[in-house]
Short mmCIF file of C-alpha atoms and ligand atoms in Angstrom, two decimals:
data_model
loop_
_atom_site.label_atom_id
_atom_site.label_comp_id
_atom_site.label_asym_id
_atom_site.label_seq_id
_atom_site.Cartn_x
_atom_site.Cartn_y
_atom_site.Cartn_z
CA MET A 227 -34.17 75.78 -92.14
CA LEU A 228 -31.84 72.91 -91.18
CA HIS A 229 -31.41 74.44 -87.71
CA ARG A 230 -35.02 73.55 -86.97
CA LEU A 231 -34.44 69.80 -87.38
CA THR A 232 -34.05 67.14 -84.72
CA ILE A 233 -30.97 64.90 -84.53
CA HIS A 234 -32.76 62.02 -86.24
CA GLU A 235 -34.17 64.22 -89.00
CA LEU A 236 -30.80 65.82 -89.70
CA THR A 237 -28.77 62.61 -89.64
CA SER A 238 -31.13 60.90 -92.06
CA LEU A 239 -30.66 63.79 -94.52
CA LEU A 240 -26.89 63.70 -93.98
CA ALA A 241 -26.75 59.93 -94.45
CA ARG A 242 -28.63 60.24 -97.75
CA ARG A 243 -26.22 63.06 -98.64
CA GLU A 244 -29.11 65.41 -99.31
CA VAL A 245 -27.45 68.07 -97.17
CA SER A 246 -23.93 68.60 -95.91
CA ALA A 247 -22.68 69.01 -92.35
CA ARG A 248 -21.40 72.45 -93.37
CA GLU A 249 -24.90 73.50 -94.45
CA ALA A 250 -26.36 72.29 -91.16
CA MET A 251 -23.69 74.09 -89.14
CA GLN A 252 -24.07 77.26 -91.19
CA SER A 253 -27.82 77.17 -90.68
CA CYS A 254 -27.36 77.07 -86.88
CA LEU A 255 -24.74 79.84 -87.02
CA ASP A 256 -27.14 81.99 -89.06
CA GLN A 257 -29.87 81.40 -86.51
CA VAL A 258 -27.50 82.39 -83.69
CA ALA A 259 -26.65 85.58 -85.61
CA ARG A 260 -30.35 86.26 -86.18
CA VAL A 261 -31.78 85.65 -82.72
CA ASP A 262 -29.08 85.49 -80.06
CA GLY A 263 -28.94 89.26 -79.66
CA ASP A 264 -32.34 88.86 -77.99
CA ILE A 265 -32.03 85.37 -76.50
CA ARG A 266 -28.45 85.64 -75.23
CA ALA A 267 -28.00 81.89 -74.83
CA PHE A 268 -24.39 81.88 -76.04
CA ILE A 269 -21.51 83.31 -74.04
CA SER A 270 -19.15 82.70 -76.93
CA HIS A 271 -18.87 80.67 -80.09
CA ASN A 272 -16.30 80.27 -82.80
CA PRO A 273 -17.92 80.02 -86.27
CA ALA A 274 -14.65 79.30 -88.08
CA ASP A 275 -13.82 76.38 -85.78
CA ALA A 276 -17.39 75.05 -86.05
CA LEU A 277 -17.31 75.14 -89.85
CA ALA A 278 -13.88 73.50 -89.94
CA GLN A 279 -15.25 70.63 -87.82
CA ALA A 280 -18.26 70.36 -90.14
CA ASP A 281 -15.97 70.24 -93.20
CA ALA A 282 -14.00 67.40 -91.60
CA VAL A 283 -17.28 65.51 -91.09
CA ASP A 284 -18.27 66.10 -94.71
CA LYS A 285 -14.97 64.54 -95.82
CA LEU A 286 -15.69 61.53 -93.65
CA ILE A 287 -19.21 61.20 -95.02
CA SER A 288 -18.01 61.40 -98.60
CA SER A 289 -15.54 58.61 -97.95
CA GLY A 290 -18.35 56.41 -96.63
CA ALA A 291 -19.06 57.02 -92.95
CA ASP A 292 -20.89 54.61 -90.69
CA PHE A 293 -23.81 56.41 -89.03
CA ALA A 294 -24.59 53.37 -86.89
CA ARG A 295 -21.16 53.64 -85.31
CA GLN A 296 -21.18 57.45 -85.29
CA PRO A 297 -24.81 58.39 -84.62
CA LEU A 298 -24.15 62.14 -84.23
CA LEU A 299 -22.15 62.68 -87.40
CA GLY A 300 -22.46 66.30 -88.42
CA VAL A 301 -24.89 67.27 -85.64
CA PRO A 302 -24.23 70.77 -84.20
CA ILE A 303 -24.29 70.47 -80.41
CA ALA A 304 -23.64 73.29 -77.94
CA LEU A 305 -22.51 72.89 -74.33
CA LYS A 306 -23.17 74.50 -70.99
CA ASP A 307 -20.17 76.54 -69.81
CA VAL A 308 -19.43 73.95 -67.12
CA LEU A 309 -18.10 71.19 -69.41
CA ALA A 310 -14.45 71.05 -70.45
CA VAL A 311 -13.66 71.09 -74.17
CA LYS A 312 -9.95 71.00 -74.96
CA ASP A 313 -8.64 74.44 -75.98
CA HIS A 314 -12.05 76.08 -75.50
CA PRO A 315 -12.82 78.67 -72.81
CA LEU A 316 -14.36 77.36 -69.58
CA ASN A 317 -15.79 79.90 -67.16
CA CYS A 318 -18.86 78.45 -65.40
CA CYS A 319 -20.16 81.95 -66.13
CA SER A 320 -18.03 83.24 -63.28
CA LYS A 321 -15.50 86.03 -63.30
CA ILE A 322 -13.18 83.98 -61.14
CA LEU A 323 -11.92 81.73 -63.93
CA GLY A 324 -10.56 84.70 -65.89
CA ASN A 325 -9.45 83.59 -69.35
CA PHE A 326 -9.08 79.92 -68.47
CA THR A 327 -9.14 77.42 -71.33
CA SER A 328 -9.54 73.68 -70.78
CA PRO A 329 -6.45 71.53 -71.20
CA TYR A 330 -8.55 68.41 -71.84
CA ASP A 331 -11.96 67.12 -72.95
CA ALA A 332 -14.67 66.05 -70.51
CA ALA A 333 -15.64 62.37 -70.82
CA VAL A 334 -18.95 63.34 -72.43
CA VAL A 335 -17.11 65.56 -74.90
CA GLU A 336 -14.81 62.68 -75.87
CA LYS A 337 -17.92 60.61 -76.47
CA LEU A 338 -19.66 63.33 -78.50
CA LYS A 339 -16.55 63.76 -80.63
CA ALA A 340 -16.21 60.01 -81.16
CA ALA A 341 -19.88 59.95 -82.25
CA GLY A 342 -19.14 62.63 -84.86
CA ALA A 343 -20.86 65.65 -83.28
CA VAL A 344 -19.80 69.18 -84.23
CA ILE A 345 -19.26 70.91 -80.89
CA PHE A 346 -19.65 74.64 -80.89
CA GLY A 347 -20.35 77.41 -78.43
CA ARG A 348 -20.43 77.97 -74.69
CA LEU A 349 -23.91 78.32 -73.24
CA ASN A 350 -24.96 80.68 -70.49
CA MET A 351 -25.76 79.42 -66.99
CA ASP A 352 -26.04 80.63 -63.43
CA GLU A 353 -22.57 81.07 -61.97
CA PHE A 354 -21.23 77.62 -60.98
CA ALA A 355 -24.73 76.24 -61.73
CA MET A 356 -26.21 77.93 -58.66
CA GLY A 357 -29.58 79.34 -59.57
CA SER A 358 -32.83 78.79 -61.42
CA SER A 359 -32.98 81.65 -63.93
CA THR A 360 -29.49 82.40 -65.37
CA GLU A 361 -29.71 85.74 -63.58
CA ASN A 362 -26.72 84.67 -61.47
CA SER A 363 -24.48 84.48 -64.54
CA ALA A 364 -21.59 86.94 -64.26
CA PHE A 365 -22.00 87.68 -67.97
CA GLN A 366 -25.64 88.01 -69.05
CA THR A 367 -29.20 86.88 -68.43
CA THR A 368 -30.62 84.54 -71.06
CA ARG A 369 -34.19 85.23 -72.21
CA ASN A 370 -36.98 82.75 -72.74
CA PRO A 371 -37.56 82.27 -76.49
CA TRP A 372 -41.34 82.10 -75.88
CA ASP A 373 -41.34 85.55 -74.26
CA ILE A 374 -38.14 87.52 -73.95
CA THR A 375 -39.31 89.44 -70.90
CA ARG A 376 -39.07 86.13 -69.03
CA ILE A 377 -36.21 83.93 -67.90
CA PRO A 378 -35.50 80.50 -69.44
CA GLY A 379 -35.02 78.81 -66.06
CA GLY A 380 -31.67 77.66 -64.78
CA SER A 381 -29.07 76.91 -64.10
CA SER A 382 -28.73 75.44 -67.62
CA GLY A 383 -30.91 78.23 -69.07
CA GLY A 384 -28.63 78.81 -72.05
CA SER A 385 -28.76 75.11 -72.96
CA ALA A 386 -32.58 75.11 -72.90
CA ALA A 387 -33.03 78.43 -74.69
CA ALA A 388 -30.56 77.54 -77.45
CA VAL A 389 -32.48 74.34 -78.24
CA ALA A 390 -35.88 76.04 -77.97
CA ALA A 391 -34.73 78.87 -80.26
CA ASP A 392 -33.27 76.35 -82.76
CA GLU A 393 -29.78 77.82 -82.39
CA CYS A 394 -28.38 74.30 -82.13
CA ILE A 395 -29.81 70.84 -82.73
CA ALA A 396 -29.27 69.67 -79.16
CA SER A 397 -27.23 70.63 -76.11
CA LEU A 398 -25.89 69.29 -72.84
CA GLY A 399 -26.38 70.68 -69.36
CA SER A 400 -25.91 69.58 -65.77
CA ASP A 401 -28.54 68.94 -63.12
CA THR A 402 -27.82 69.14 -59.39
CA GLY A 403 -31.30 70.03 -58.16
CA GLY A 404 -33.27 70.46 -61.39
CA SER A 405 -30.99 72.48 -63.63
CA ILE A 406 -31.81 70.41 -66.71
CA ARG A 407 -35.47 69.60 -66.12
CA GLN A 408 -36.61 73.01 -64.86
CA PRO A 409 -35.25 75.05 -67.81
CA ALA A 410 -36.38 72.33 -70.25
CA ALA A 411 -39.91 72.70 -68.85
CA LEU A 412 -39.87 76.50 -68.99
CA CYS A 413 -38.52 76.54 -72.57
CA GLY A 414 -40.62 73.69 -73.96
CA CYS A 415 -37.94 71.12 -74.71
CA VAL A 416 -37.06 67.65 -73.49
CA GLY A 417 -34.51 67.52 -70.67
CA MET A 418 -33.20 64.50 -68.86
CA LYS A 419 -31.23 63.89 -65.68
CA PRO A 420 -29.89 60.35 -65.75
CA THR A 421 -29.40 58.10 -62.71
CA TYR A 422 -26.51 59.17 -60.48
CA GLY A 423 -23.52 57.23 -61.83
CA ARG A 424 -24.93 56.72 -65.34
CA VAL A 425 -22.86 59.45 -67.03
CA SER A 426 -19.25 60.25 -66.18
CA ARG A 427 -18.68 63.71 -64.68
CA TYR A 428 -14.98 63.71 -65.57
CA GLY A 429 -14.47 67.22 -66.96
CA LEU A 430 -17.65 68.66 -65.41
CA VAL A 431 -16.83 71.44 -62.95
CA ALA A 432 -18.17 70.14 -59.64
CA PHE A 433 -20.92 71.98 -57.76
CA ALA A 434 -22.34 69.37 -55.35
CA SER A 435 -20.65 66.08 -56.10
CA SER A 436 -23.21 63.75 -54.54
CA LEU A 437 -25.96 65.30 -56.71
CA ASP A 438 -24.45 66.45 -60.04
CA GLN A 439 -25.29 64.63 -63.28
CA ILE A 440 -24.89 65.59 -66.94
CA GLY A 441 -27.78 65.18 -69.35
CA PRO A 442 -29.28 66.11 -72.72
CA PHE A 443 -31.58 68.89 -73.94
CA THR A 444 -33.36 67.95 -77.14
CA LYS A 445 -36.34 68.80 -79.35
CA ASP A 446 -37.95 65.41 -78.91
CA VAL A 447 -37.73 62.21 -76.90
CA ARG A 448 -36.09 60.15 -79.64
CA ASP A 449 -33.19 62.60 -79.63
CA ALA A 450 -32.94 62.42 -75.83
CA ALA A 451 -32.65 58.64 -76.10
CA SER A 452 -29.92 58.77 -78.73
CA LEU A 453 -27.92 61.48 -77.00
CA LEU A 454 -28.17 59.66 -73.67
CA GLU A 455 -26.97 56.48 -75.32
CA VAL A 456 -23.87 58.29 -76.59
CA ILE A 457 -22.89 60.00 -73.32
CA SER A 458 -23.63 57.14 -70.88
CA GLY A 459 -21.24 54.51 -69.66
CA HIS A 460 -18.67 53.59 -67.07
CA ASP A 461 -15.54 55.72 -66.67
CA ARG A 462 -12.79 54.97 -64.17
CA ARG A 463 -11.95 58.66 -63.97
CA ASP A 464 -15.22 59.36 -62.13
CA ALA A 465 -15.27 57.23 -58.98
CA THR A 466 -19.08 57.45 -58.79
CA SER A 467 -19.56 56.14 -62.31
CA ILE A 468 -21.31 52.75 -62.21
CA PRO A 469 -20.17 49.84 -64.39
CA GLN A 470 -23.61 49.07 -65.78
CA PRO A 471 -24.04 48.26 -69.48
CA VAL A 472 -25.63 50.99 -71.62
CA PRO A 473 -28.90 49.84 -73.15
CA ALA A 474 -29.89 50.80 -76.70
CA TYR A 475 -32.18 53.53 -75.38
CA THR A 476 -33.83 54.21 -78.74
CA LYS A 477 -35.08 50.58 -78.74
CA ALA A 478 -37.14 51.43 -75.66
CA LEU A 479 -39.36 53.72 -77.75
CA THR A 480 -41.96 51.11 -78.59
CA GLY A 481 -45.01 53.35 -78.32
CA ASP A 482 -46.60 50.78 -76.05
CA ILE A 483 -47.17 51.76 -72.43
CA LYS A 484 -50.08 49.42 -71.73
CA GLY A 485 -50.01 48.12 -68.20
CA LEU A 486 -47.35 50.54 -66.94
CA ARG A 487 -48.17 51.66 -63.42
CA LEU A 488 -47.83 55.36 -62.71
CA GLY A 489 -47.79 57.02 -59.30
CA LEU A 490 -49.04 60.51 -58.56
CA PRO A 491 -47.45 61.78 -55.35
CA LYS A 492 -50.15 63.49 -53.34
CA GLU A 493 -47.57 65.80 -51.75
CA TYR A 494 -46.77 67.36 -55.13
CA MET A 495 -50.25 68.49 -56.11
CA VAL A 496 -50.67 71.06 -53.36
CA GLY A 497 -50.49 74.77 -52.60
CA GLY A 498 -48.42 77.06 -54.79
CA LEU A 499 -49.14 75.04 -57.90
CA ASP A 500 -50.29 77.31 -60.72
CA PRO A 501 -53.84 76.33 -61.80
CA GLN A 502 -52.85 76.17 -65.46
CA VAL A 503 -49.91 73.88 -64.66
CA LYS A 504 -52.22 71.70 -62.61
CA ALA A 505 -54.78 71.54 -65.43
CA ALA A 506 -52.13 70.59 -68.01
CA VAL A 507 -50.68 67.88 -65.77
CA ASP A 508 -54.15 66.51 -64.93
CA ALA A 509 -54.94 66.33 -68.65
CA ALA A 510 -51.61 64.61 -69.34
CA VAL A 511 -52.32 62.00 -66.67
CA LYS A 512 -55.73 61.28 -68.23
CA HIS A 513 -54.08 60.98 -71.60
CA LEU A 514 -51.53 58.50 -70.26
CA GLN A 515 -54.43 56.46 -68.88
CA SER A 516 -56.08 56.49 -72.28
CA LEU A 517 -52.86 55.04 -73.68
CA GLY A 518 -53.16 52.11 -71.28
CA ALA A 519 -51.16 53.17 -68.23
CA SER A 520 -52.75 52.77 -64.82
CA VAL A 521 -52.54 55.59 -62.31
CA GLN A 522 -52.61 55.48 -58.54
CA GLU A 523 -51.98 58.00 -55.82
CA ILE A 524 -48.75 57.44 -53.91
CA SER A 525 -47.12 59.18 -50.98
CA LEU A 526 -43.60 60.55 -50.62
CA PRO A 527 -43.98 61.58 -46.99
CA HIS A 528 -40.69 63.46 -46.58
CA THR A 529 -41.20 65.75 -49.58
CA ASP A 530 -41.60 68.79 -47.33
CA TYR A 531 -37.93 68.51 -46.37
CA ASP A 532 -36.55 68.35 -49.93
CA VAL A 533 -35.65 72.02 -50.31
CA ALA A 534 -34.13 72.37 -46.82
CA VAL A 535 -32.10 69.17 -47.11
CA TYR A 536 -30.90 70.11 -50.58
CA TYR A 537 -29.74 73.57 -49.53
CA ILE A 538 -27.74 72.11 -46.66
CA ILE A 539 -26.08 69.27 -48.61
CA ALA A 540 -25.55 71.19 -51.86
CA THR A 541 -24.05 74.22 -50.13
CA ALA A 542 -21.83 72.06 -47.90
CA GLU A 543 -20.43 70.27 -50.93
CA ALA A 544 -20.12 73.51 -52.87
CA SER A 545 -18.12 75.13 -50.09
CA ALA A 546 -15.60 72.28 -50.32
CA ASN A 547 -15.56 72.09 -54.13
CA LEU A 548 -15.11 75.81 -54.62
CA ALA A 549 -12.17 76.03 -52.22
CA ARG A 550 -9.91 75.28 -55.19
CA PHE A 551 -10.60 78.69 -56.74
CA ASP A 552 -8.02 80.47 -54.67
CA GLY A 553 -5.96 82.58 -57.05
CA VAL A 554 -3.14 80.03 -57.05
CA ARG A 555 -4.31 77.11 -59.13
CA TYR A 556 -6.71 78.43 -61.73
CA CYS A 557 -8.06 81.82 -61.66
CA ALA A 558 -7.63 85.49 -62.18
CA ARG A 559 -5.63 86.53 -59.11
CA VAL A 560 -6.23 89.73 -57.19
CA ASP A 561 -3.11 90.50 -55.15
CA GLY A 562 -3.07 91.05 -51.41
CA ALA A 563 -0.42 91.85 -48.80
CA ASP A 564 0.03 88.16 -47.89
CA PRO A 565 -1.37 84.83 -49.18
CA LEU A 566 -4.41 84.95 -46.92
CA ALA A 567 -5.27 88.45 -48.06
CA MET A 568 -4.73 87.34 -51.66
CA TYR A 569 -7.23 84.46 -51.26
CA GLY A 570 -9.71 86.90 -49.77
CA SER A 571 -9.37 89.55 -52.42
CA THR A 572 -9.38 87.01 -55.27
CA ARG A 573 -12.49 85.24 -54.00
CA GLY A 574 -14.13 88.49 -52.98
CA ALA A 575 -13.74 89.95 -56.45
CA GLY A 576 -14.23 86.73 -58.41
CA PHE A 577 -17.40 85.19 -56.97
CA GLY A 578 -20.87 86.67 -57.34
CA ALA A 579 -23.33 87.22 -54.49
CA GLU A 580 -25.19 83.90 -54.77
CA VAL A 581 -22.00 81.84 -54.88
CA LYS A 582 -20.72 83.66 -51.80
CA ARG A 583 -24.03 83.06 -50.04
CA ARG A 584 -23.75 79.34 -50.73
CA ILE A 585 -20.10 79.10 -49.64
CA ILE A 586 -20.92 80.88 -46.39
CA LEU A 587 -24.00 78.72 -45.77
CA GLY A 588 -22.11 75.53 -46.62
CA THR A 589 -19.16 76.41 -44.42
CA TYR A 590 -21.54 77.16 -41.59
CA VAL A 591 -23.41 73.83 -41.75
CA LEU A 592 -20.10 71.95 -41.77
CA SER A 593 -18.51 73.89 -38.94
CA SER A 594 -17.98 72.21 -35.60
CA GLY A 595 -20.95 72.70 -33.36
CA TYR A 596 -23.37 72.94 -36.29
CA TYR A 597 -22.34 69.84 -38.24
CA ASP A 598 -24.55 67.52 -36.18
CA ALA A 599 -27.48 69.89 -36.13
CA TYR A 600 -27.53 70.60 -39.86
CA TYR A 601 -25.31 68.54 -42.11
CA LEU A 602 -25.56 65.19 -40.36
CA ARG A 603 -29.29 65.57 -39.86
CA ALA A 604 -29.78 66.54 -43.49
CA GLN A 605 -27.90 63.41 -44.56
CA LYS A 606 -30.22 61.29 -42.44
CA VAL A 607 -33.32 62.93 -43.89
CA ARG A 608 -31.85 62.47 -47.36
CA THR A 609 -31.84 58.73 -46.70
CA LEU A 610 -35.51 58.91 -45.73
CA ILE A 611 -36.30 60.80 -48.93
CA ARG A 612 -34.55 58.14 -51.00
CA GLN A 613 -36.37 55.40 -49.12
CA ASP A 614 -39.71 57.10 -49.89
CA PHE A 615 -38.95 56.83 -53.60
CA LEU A 616 -37.70 53.26 -53.44
CA LYS A 617 -40.78 52.23 -51.50
CA ALA A 618 -43.03 53.93 -54.04
CA PHE A 619 -41.29 52.02 -56.82
CA GLU A 620 -42.44 48.77 -55.22
CA GLN A 621 -45.94 49.79 -56.31
CA VAL A 622 -45.36 51.78 -59.50
CA ASP A 623 -43.06 51.75 -62.52
CA ALA A 624 -42.69 55.53 -62.71
CA ILE A 625 -43.83 58.67 -60.93
CA VAL A 626 -45.48 61.55 -62.75
CA THR A 627 -45.45 65.16 -61.50
CA PRO A 628 -45.38 68.73 -62.76
CA THR A 629 -41.76 69.76 -63.44
CA THR A 630 -42.20 73.26 -62.03
CA PRO A 631 -44.89 74.95 -59.93
CA THR A 632 -45.37 77.78 -62.47
CA PRO A 633 -44.52 78.58 -66.08
CA ALA A 634 -41.52 80.87 -66.78
CA PHE A 635 -41.39 83.92 -64.54
CA LYS A 636 -40.36 87.45 -65.43
CA ALA A 637 -36.72 88.50 -65.36
CA GLY A 638 -36.17 90.25 -62.04
CA GLU A 639 -39.29 88.75 -60.45
CA LYS A 640 -37.46 86.47 -58.02
CA SER A 641 -33.86 87.60 -58.20
CA GLY A 642 -34.19 89.73 -55.06
CA ASP A 643 -35.62 86.87 -53.00
CA PRO A 644 -33.40 83.76 -52.81
CA LEU A 645 -36.04 81.71 -51.02
CA GLN A 646 -38.63 82.28 -53.77
CA MET A 647 -35.98 81.31 -56.30
CA TYR A 648 -35.11 78.14 -54.35
CA LEU A 649 -38.77 77.14 -54.27
CA SER A 650 -38.98 77.04 -58.06
CA ASP A 651 -37.09 73.72 -57.85
CA ILE A 652 -39.46 72.16 -55.38
CA PHE A 653 -40.50 69.29 -57.71
CA THR A 654 -37.08 68.54 -59.18
CA ILE A 655 -34.84 68.34 -56.09
CA GLY A 656 -36.10 65.01 -54.69
CA CYS A 657 -34.86 63.20 -57.78
CA ASN A 658 -31.26 64.36 -57.19
CA LEU A 659 -31.39 63.63 -53.47
CA ALA A 660 -32.58 60.09 -54.29
CA GLY A 661 -30.12 59.63 -57.18
CA ILE A 662 -32.88 58.47 -59.53
CA PRO A 663 -33.47 59.46 -63.18
CA GLY A 664 -35.92 62.18 -64.21
CA LEU A 665 -37.18 63.52 -67.52
CA SER A 666 -39.19 66.62 -68.39
CA LEU A 667 -41.14 67.08 -71.61
CA PRO A 668 -43.73 69.59 -72.83
CA CYS A 669 -47.34 68.84 -71.86
CA GLY A 670 -49.15 72.02 -72.90
CA PHE A 671 -49.14 75.78 -72.68
CA SER A 672 -50.44 78.40 -70.34
CA ASN A 673 -53.03 80.78 -71.76
CA ALA A 674 -53.47 78.39 -74.65
CA SER A 675 -57.01 79.46 -75.42
CA GLN A 676 -56.42 83.18 -75.17
CA LEU A 677 -56.57 85.27 -78.30
CA SER A 678 -53.51 87.42 -78.64
CA THR A 679 -54.76 90.81 -77.64
CA GLN A 680 -52.54 93.46 -76.13
CA ASN A 681 -53.31 92.57 -72.54
CA SER A 682 -53.17 88.85 -72.95
CA GLN A 683 -50.62 86.77 -71.10
CA PRO A 684 -48.04 85.09 -73.32
CA ARG A 685 -48.40 81.46 -74.22
CA LEU A 686 -45.76 79.64 -72.18
CA PRO A 687 -44.74 75.98 -72.19
CA ILE A 688 -45.59 73.69 -69.28
CA GLY A 689 -43.46 70.66 -68.36
CA LEU A 690 -44.43 67.16 -67.27
CA GLN A 691 -41.91 65.22 -65.21
CA PHE A 692 -41.41 61.46 -65.07
CA LEU A 693 -39.25 60.00 -62.31
CA GLY A 694 -37.95 56.44 -62.50
CA LYS A 695 -36.22 53.67 -60.62
CA PRO A 696 -32.43 53.75 -60.50
CA PHE A 697 -31.33 52.85 -64.05
CA GLY A 698 -34.96 53.00 -65.16
CA GLU A 699 -34.21 55.42 -68.00
CA GLU A 700 -35.78 53.11 -70.58
CA THR A 701 -39.16 53.22 -68.86
CA LEU A 702 -39.05 57.03 -68.69
CA LEU A 703 -38.14 57.32 -72.36
CA ARG A 704 -40.83 54.84 -73.38
CA LEU A 705 -43.50 56.71 -71.43
CA ALA A 706 -42.37 60.12 -72.63
CA HIS A 707 -42.17 58.99 -76.25
CA ALA A 708 -45.65 57.42 -76.22
CA TYR A 709 -47.06 60.59 -74.68
CA GLU A 710 -45.20 62.90 -77.04
CA GLN A 711 -46.11 61.03 -80.20
CA SER A 712 -49.80 61.17 -79.38
CA THR A 713 -49.87 64.86 -78.42
CA PRO A 714 -49.10 68.00 -80.46
CA TRP A 715 -46.87 69.93 -78.04
CA HIS A 716 -43.40 69.07 -79.29
CA LYS A 717 -44.26 70.27 -82.79
CA GLU A 718 -44.67 73.87 -81.68
CA ARG A 719 -41.57 76.03 -82.03
CA ALA A 720 -40.87 79.20 -80.06
CA LEU A 721 -39.58 81.20 -83.02
N1 LIG B 270 -31.64 75.75 -58.82
C1 LIG B 270 -30.93 74.82 -57.99
C2 LIG B 270 -29.82 75.55 -57.27
O1 LIG B 270 -29.78 76.71 -57.36
C3 LIG B 270 -30.41 73.68 -58.81
C4 LIG B 270 -29.21 74.03 -59.56
C5 LIG B 270 -28.68 72.89 -60.37
O2 LIG B 270 -29.34 71.87 -60.57
N2 LIG B 270 -27.45 73.05 -60.79
O3 LIG B 270 -29.00 74.98 -56.63
#
């Protein structure tokens, strides 16, 4: 049952030498073998390589390892298929990358390795991180461990489902408009998008460079703090990385949130919000008050523009970033009569429908004649959205919202309607546009009181989102930890 443990539970057993890293890794591999036929979180994994890494860690531990210096020693961690691991496949769940393997490690992977983690497996995602359900993966749709007729969210759906199904101890994903927090909410785990610039994106395949951040998926808040501490920090290889010291995030988990001021944006508690999500979030807010936080209504007046602004800026940046997949530099080439025809046939065959839609949209909003009307205007409104948040943070220490408007939806329910799919990120997008940190954690379940009869709806996790000031990660972790430790939700497992 070692696969069910958190990072801190596992490392304390490893440090006392009560279990070995090999046993922990084997336990996760067994769980993958048992459940991944249904869950389909993993695109690929290499058990022999994973066990060899675990054996190397066991040698280190037996010769007296320092867990304070290497806080992830022997912890099996799986990665979204968008992060480069030297000599491992990297596909972004697209056909266009063919059988590409990474020649180098991403900055976060270097840091995980230095901290002693055992890195195994490539996790499913929407192609190039474009989507909210993993249904845009060129390979497979991941299923929600709480109900396999439903999706796990996306784009990092594999990362969320693998943690929720205890197939790994923790995972990493990327978040451009909610791709960590939305699947974390729908799968009942903790997911965090750090401040823009907090974590180096060197070795992350770019989707929308002014929005992308890497962050952790974990089983509890303490693990999120320790994983964030490992992966954060300045890196000259990512020009947007900010030279700000990395706090000891686990020290922020004091349990004391007395006097913290929370803001409830009135624009977020409106139409389209599922009544059970609303009830769970209302109850969570009351609970936070009972722990000593004060709550006031705030306004983020430009919220209505979030989705439109995001889909102009993200697609514009994607159209530029994805130009490199041209059949020359990386990918599986499809020949044509001349170079131009070759680009066309390679990209035509290699990209899926959603990626093509975004490239076309992004090219359009950047084209002369439309640039001013769409892209430039979206950039201006983005500034207003950021200013709304910064103004709100003059009055409050953190903002609390639902993470998603509804619990996990059925596979196929929204895949035919891009706009419906885009709207599932309505509460997570503002955070990326503003560059601020956000965290989602479980705050209850839908249909919690229903007896399980044949017609009953499944019990599905609901997520609570905290948004913070730039580099306010410690406040978010402190709040989330105090909430989590005084509520039962994180103790429930999907399988
Ligand atoms: N679902 C959003 C999109 O499709 C966000 C994706 C992400 O954060 N990578 O763009």
